[in-house]
């Protein structure tokens, strides 16, 4: 429950400037934008719940993201662009749940599957990148850095977005579910109904910081949304950043609130 | 035929007409297509009623228009097939062509029946009987032994003559004899069931008695339909034979000598032919939207299959379809090619005007680009390698998602119907293509099972994915879907090959599933569970014959 507060993390630069953190972060963002060597890339429409977890607040055309161990998170990422009319491709994932994808907002008419690319993985992914906006895939076991770099160049050129399930050397952000709690199911009764997760995001796009957010994935009405911080008096916004010192006893209140939300 | 025309030509003579009829053509076509003898008891079914049946089935009491249940009750070993009009037309085409070779001006009335003007052939072959004899010999040469050829004044009389019982192949009513010939036929022969029922109730039971009425009275009482029926009944059918335009053959065929057994050889040999095929269509301002590929093997078998295209076929697309069809038939199993291919034939099935497929002024639409890219992947990996998904009805998670190869019609799938007993939402984000074996144990490490009365033997407490390799068995048929090649990448997404045993945080079940109990072959019965493990990942498990399988994961 507490690991995402990152108390044990080595204090980063902003650790002691917690109250002023947002403004400092804004300034840093501006400096980064002014110093950036490449042109500003196009943003794709992104589900608002996931925006705090992505560098720049949205999926970027020409970038790669990696998601570890959660198809549901991948679907939540795809839902935004798909709803905006983008085509999505899923390569090398024979177990990708189409119904869940459809229910999380991905348009099945604009979703293509290549479940078994076999040893033609690179060719297939390159061909799909040429025509499709969001490509979801899993990296083959032995993928050299050179190949990854070639693929990254291709993504940039075609303005596609790559979402890799598992590790990827060039990813802008890596999203991982660190904690997940299911509601609606008990010891032999009920059924899976809703889930609250804590998603951690790390990556080069965050300037060495770590972000995390609590999400409903999905909530009882199958929507992906942020867990409202209003439920917890005095809580920091969901896009919690950095190691802030948490007053004692505060965490207990949070846990209590969680329990209430789940029960509700 | 309008009233004015009728009155104008009322006194004109009906032309001598020759009608050729092959009885039970739909049955014959189907028997030939399915490779079963035509003597079997066969019925073709359309909309739940018998459309046509073979002679042996008719002898057992099967009738056209009968409900299929009644037909099956009358004839227990009846083989029922769906009626396919396209097959009829396709199979009758060689017959029509053979008739056209001998006598021009054939009108195709329906598959199995055609009409010709008798005067020309009669003069050429030296008499109507001689002309009919020539035609009959030609038909026997095509394997149609029981054809009937009739000549009479007007098409109606000739058709009635063909339908008369008897074995005679050639039947002729002399010129001017049609009214007499028709006089004894029952009134139902006019074909209009409402009119014939009314006439029968008025006491007019034969065509002759109806024809005896005055033409003007019939027009006053029954109007235009009555006048038309009256001209038919009185043997003054003035409908002319309207010869069809012989179809322009656009199919293309390449014979290989010696026969070829390698895919690349076949496609290479067909390349110029495929280009010619598409060029000829283009010059006729047509595009082809669906084709049928026939593979003739050395040992006389024919494998054919239709292929659709979301846009239209280019030469490369045609070659791809041939390649996929050959590749799909290689290897072992039912329908596999057993010898080399001696002939490949491509028939255009759907043609459309090229104007409907013109590229827009501002270039092609984005969807074209997608189609080109995906077709490239398809030509690389095969037709079934690129798919789109449709959500269909069903209770299990696997049967709800139907994968459709790219380019095939997606169909009007939609799942508006409620499925009581289906797994409650949310849907699992990972649906295993093949179920994975798992172990579930109680607190004491003992196995967890469900008794015959549906209660658990002990509370599930420990859970482990015993093998990341896909399940060998099948969860009661749930895993039979893909059958795809084992693929290294897998969907694990960071899942280790063998996972540690972990405690179960929450669980629900057992939810009994007992499906298709009426059919022994596909019946299945098992219990479903939902389980949340210690890491917060939830699983959909199935307990089938004491073995635990994971069907899906909520990750």
Short mmCIF file of C-alpha atoms in Angstrom, two decimals, chain A residues 68-73 75 87 92-100 102-103 108-109 111-118 120-121 123-124 127-128 130-132 138-141 154 165-166 177 179-182 185-195 217-218 222, chain B residues 367 369-370 372-374 376-377 380-381 384-391 397 400-401 403 406 410 424-434 459 484-494 504-509 511 530-532 535-539 554-555:
data_model
loop_
_atom_site.label_atom_id
_atom_site.label_comp_id
_atom_site.label_asym_id
_atom_site.label_seq_id
_atom_site.Cartn_x
_atom_site.Cartn_y
_atom_site.Cartn_z
CA UNK A 68 4.58 -4.36 -18.03
CA UNK A 69 2.24 -7.22 -17.51
CA UNK A 70 -1.15 -5.65 -18.07
CA UNK A 71 -3.26 -5.87 -21.19
CA UNK A 72 -5.94 -3.77 -19.52
CA UNK A 73 -3.53 -0.86 -19.23
CA UNK A 75 -6.26 -1.14 -23.83
CA UNK A 87 -6.33 2.53 -36.46
CA UNK A 92 2.21 -11.14 -31.74
CA UNK A 93 -0.33 -11.24 -28.93
CA UNK A 94 -2.62 -14.20 -29.59
CA UNK A 95 -4.16 -13.84 -26.15
CA UNK A 96 -5.27 -10.22 -26.46
CA UNK A 97 -8.89 -10.06 -25.27
CA UNK A 98 -10.94 -8.51 -28.05
CA UNK A 99 -14.08 -8.12 -26.00
CA UNK A 100 -12.28 -6.32 -23.20
CA UNK A 102 -14.01 -3.26 -27.30
CA UNK A 103 -15.52 -2.55 -23.90
CA UNK A 108 -13.01 -3.20 -33.23
CA UNK A 109 -13.63 -2.01 -36.78
CA UNK A 111 -8.37 -2.87 -34.76
CA UNK A 112 -6.36 -5.50 -36.59
CA UNK A 113 -4.65 -8.53 -35.14
CA UNK A 114 -1.61 -10.36 -36.40
CA UNK A 115 -1.48 -13.01 -33.68
CA UNK A 116 1.35 -15.14 -35.03
CA UNK A 117 3.94 -13.18 -36.96
CA UNK A 118 6.41 -16.03 -36.40
CA UNK A 120 8.77 -12.34 -39.60
CA UNK A 121 8.16 -10.16 -36.54
CA UNK A 123 8.87 -7.18 -41.19
CA UNK A 124 5.30 -7.41 -39.96
CA UNK A 127 4.59 -3.00 -42.35
CA UNK A 128 1.94 -2.37 -39.71
CA UNK A 130 3.46 2.12 -42.04
CA UNK A 131 -0.31 2.15 -42.00
CA UNK A 132 -1.55 2.06 -38.43
CA UNK A 138 5.63 -7.76 -27.56
CA UNK A 139 9.35 -7.69 -28.21
CA UNK A 140 10.87 -10.95 -29.39
CA UNK A 141 13.24 -12.58 -26.91
CA UNK A 154 10.62 4.11 -38.42
CA UNK A 165 4.09 -5.24 -23.63
CA UNK A 166 7.22 -5.94 -21.61
CA UNK A 177 0.82 -1.83 -12.07
CA UNK A 179 -0.74 -2.71 -6.63
CA UNK A 180 -4.17 -3.87 -7.55
CA UNK A 181 -7.28 -4.48 -5.49
CA UNK A 182 -10.40 -6.12 -6.84
CA UNK A 185 -15.44 -10.58 -5.00
CA UNK A 186 -15.08 -12.17 -1.60
CA UNK A 187 -14.25 -15.50 -0.06
CA UNK A 188 -16.43 -17.68 -2.23
CA UNK A 189 -19.08 -15.12 -3.09
CA UNK A 190 -19.66 -12.25 -5.49
CA UNK A 191 -17.75 -11.78 -8.72
CA UNK A 192 -15.06 -9.52 -10.11
CA UNK A 193 -16.67 -6.14 -10.62
CA UNK A 194 -14.17 -3.32 -10.33
CA UNK A 195 -10.52 -2.81 -9.61
CA UNK A 217 -9.22 -0.15 -14.04
CA UNK A 218 -12.12 -0.55 -14.57
CA UNK A 222 -16.41 -0.42 -16.93
CA UNK B 367 -8.49 3.24 -45.63
CA UNK B 369 -3.52 2.77 -47.43
CA UNK B 370 -4.46 0.52 -44.51
CA UNK B 372 -2.57 -2.08 -48.93
CA UNK B 373 -0.40 -2.42 -45.85
CA UNK B 374 -2.45 -5.22 -44.38
CA UNK B 376 1.12 -6.97 -47.79
CA UNK B 377 1.27 -8.66 -44.42
CA UNK B 380 3.64 -12.53 -46.37
CA UNK B 381 1.98 -14.73 -43.77
CA UNK B 384 -5.74 -16.02 -41.94
CA UNK B 385 -2.78 -14.23 -40.37
CA UNK B 386 -4.33 -10.76 -40.32
CA UNK B 387 -7.64 -10.64 -38.56
CA UNK B 388 -10.27 -8.37 -37.22
CA UNK B 389 -12.46 -9.30 -34.32
CA UNK B 390 -16.20 -9.33 -33.95
CA UNK B 391 -18.00 -9.86 -30.68
CA UNK B 397 -15.05 -15.80 -23.08
CA UNK B 400 -17.58 -14.51 -27.70
CA UNK B 401 -14.72 -13.21 -29.81
CA UNK B 403 -11.76 -13.61 -35.54
CA UNK B 406 -8.88 -9.31 -43.21
CA UNK B 410 -17.32 -8.88 -41.16
CA UNK B 424 -20.27 -11.17 -15.57
CA UNK B 425 -18.47 -8.07 -16.75
CA UNK B 426 -15.79 -6.74 -16.91
CA UNK B 427 -14.41 -8.89 -19.70
CA UNK B 428 -10.97 -10.41 -19.14
CA UNK B 429 -8.19 -8.53 -20.88
CA UNK B 430 -6.23 -11.69 -21.66
CA UNK B 431 -8.07 -14.60 -23.21
CA UNK B 432 -5.75 -17.55 -23.61
CA UNK B 433 -5.72 -18.94 -27.09
CA UNK B 434 -5.07 -22.32 -25.54
CA UNK B 459 -11.70 -24.00 0.20
CA UNK B 484 -2.01 -21.77 -34.37
CA UNK B 485 1.67 -22.43 -34.42
CA UNK B 486 3.52 -22.29 -31.17
CA UNK B 487 4.93 -18.83 -31.01
CA UNK B 488 7.89 -17.86 -28.94
CA UNK B 489 6.83 -14.31 -28.17
CA UNK B 490 3.68 -15.41 -26.47
CA UNK B 491 1.36 -13.19 -24.58
CA UNK B 492 3.01 -13.64 -21.29
CA UNK B 493 4.25 -10.10 -21.15
CA UNK B 494 6.80 -10.79 -18.51
CA UNK B 504 -5.52 -16.88 -3.08
CA UNK B 505 -6.80 -13.52 -1.86
CA UNK B 506 -10.39 -13.87 -3.01
CA UNK B 507 -12.39 -16.31 -5.04
CA UNK B 508 -15.87 -16.97 -6.32
CA UNK B 509 -17.51 -20.09 -7.68
CA UNK B 511 -20.34 -21.70 -11.47
CA UNK B 530 -12.86 -16.47 -10.52
CA UNK B 531 -9.75 -16.25 -8.41
CA UNK B 532 -7.65 -13.28 -7.31
CA UNK B 535 -0.45 -9.94 -6.53
CA UNK B 536 -3.95 -8.68 -7.34
CA UNK B 537 -4.20 -10.38 -10.73
CA UNK B 538 -7.49 -12.15 -11.27
CA UNK B 539 -8.00 -15.34 -13.22
CA UNK B 554 -7.74 -10.08 -15.77
CA UNK B 555 -4.39 -8.34 -15.79
#
